[in-house]
Amino acid sequence: MRVITFGTFDVFHVGHVRILERARALGDWLVVGVSSDALNVAKKGRPPVYSQDERIKIISSLKFVDEVFIEESLELKADYIRQYRAQILVMGDDWAGKFDHLGSICKVVYLPRTPSISTTALIEKIRL
Ligand code: CTP
């Protein structure tokens, strides 16, 4: 089974490791859409700490990730799912319910987030 997931994965942390590990365990091929720098500027009003090339390099080096691409638009999830022939879409449960409409083209699974860690919290902690 081919699994797909999406995210920024900036300032890589153990919550990222855990969701990717669990996503891969749902199938035997994991494709990761890493959101572009431009998408992050549009979405969060600031560029990521690590550039998209650095984030792609980090995610590609993981043993439980098989394929990586740049997610250029949040609106193209259905196209990416078809293009990468994914049978399962995995999202963190911060997105619970938001992608149910894609259930007509693949199985949609929301996995629990790892508690007490996020890129935003890490940036705040380092800043202090
Ligand atoms: N994730 C997770 N557990 C965490 C943090 C993130 O499972 N503690 C998951 C998210 O649900 C998502 C993926 O990791 O599926 C990528 O999340 P991303 O938004 O890049 O990471 P965050 O740490 O949530 O970043 P931010 O604080 O900027 O929102």
Short mmCIF file of C-alpha atoms in Angstrom, two decimals, residues 49-99:
data_model
loop_
_atom_site.label_atom_id
_atom_site.label_comp_id
_atom_site.label_asym_id
_atom_site.label_seq_id
_atom_site.Cartn_x
_atom_site.Cartn_y
_atom_site.Cartn_z
CA VAL A 49 13.82 28.48 9.40
CA TYR A 50 15.13 25.73 7.10
CA SER A 51 14.75 26.27 3.35
CA GLN A 52 12.73 23.83 1.26
CA ASP A 53 15.96 22.36 -0.13
CA GLU A 54 17.23 21.71 3.40
CA ARG A 55 13.87 20.26 4.51
CA ILE A 56 13.75 18.01 1.43
CA LYS A 57 17.30 16.83 2.14
CA ILE A 58 16.45 15.97 5.76
CA ILE A 59 13.17 14.17 4.97
CA SER A 60 14.74 12.25 2.06
CA SER A 61 17.45 10.89 4.35
CA LEU A 62 14.98 9.09 6.66
CA LYS A 63 14.89 5.30 6.44
CA PHE A 64 11.07 5.19 6.58
CA VAL A 65 10.57 7.74 3.77
CA ASP A 66 10.63 6.44 0.20
CA GLU A 67 9.79 9.46 -1.95
CA VAL A 68 9.63 13.23 -1.40
CA PHE A 69 8.26 16.13 -3.43
CA ILE A 70 7.55 19.82 -2.95
CA GLU A 71 3.91 20.66 -2.16
CA GLU A 72 3.34 23.88 -4.08
CA SER A 73 -0.34 24.40 -3.18
CA LEU A 74 -2.63 23.27 -0.37
CA GLU A 75 -5.47 23.01 -2.89
CA LEU A 76 -3.80 20.27 -4.96
CA LYS A 77 -3.96 17.37 -2.47
CA ALA A 78 -6.30 15.31 -4.69
CA ASP A 79 -3.97 15.79 -7.67
CA TYR A 80 -0.91 14.77 -5.65
CA ILE A 81 -2.74 11.69 -4.29
CA ARG A 82 -3.56 10.61 -7.86
CA GLN A 83 -0.13 11.51 -9.25
CA TYR A 84 1.68 9.46 -6.57
CA ARG A 85 -0.99 6.69 -6.69
CA ALA A 86 -1.45 6.88 -2.91
CA GLN A 87 -4.04 4.59 -1.35
CA ILE A 88 -3.84 6.10 2.14
CA LEU A 89 -3.62 9.78 3.15
CA VAL A 90 -2.17 10.36 6.63
CA MET A 91 -2.57 13.67 8.45
CA GLY A 92 -2.00 14.67 12.07
CA ASP A 93 -5.18 14.89 14.12
CA ASP A 94 -4.81 18.68 14.27
CA TRP A 95 -6.45 18.31 10.81
CA ALA A 96 -9.16 15.87 11.96
CA GLY A 97 -12.18 15.99 9.64
CA LYS A 98 -10.62 18.53 7.26
CA PHE A 99 -9.73 16.01 4.54
#
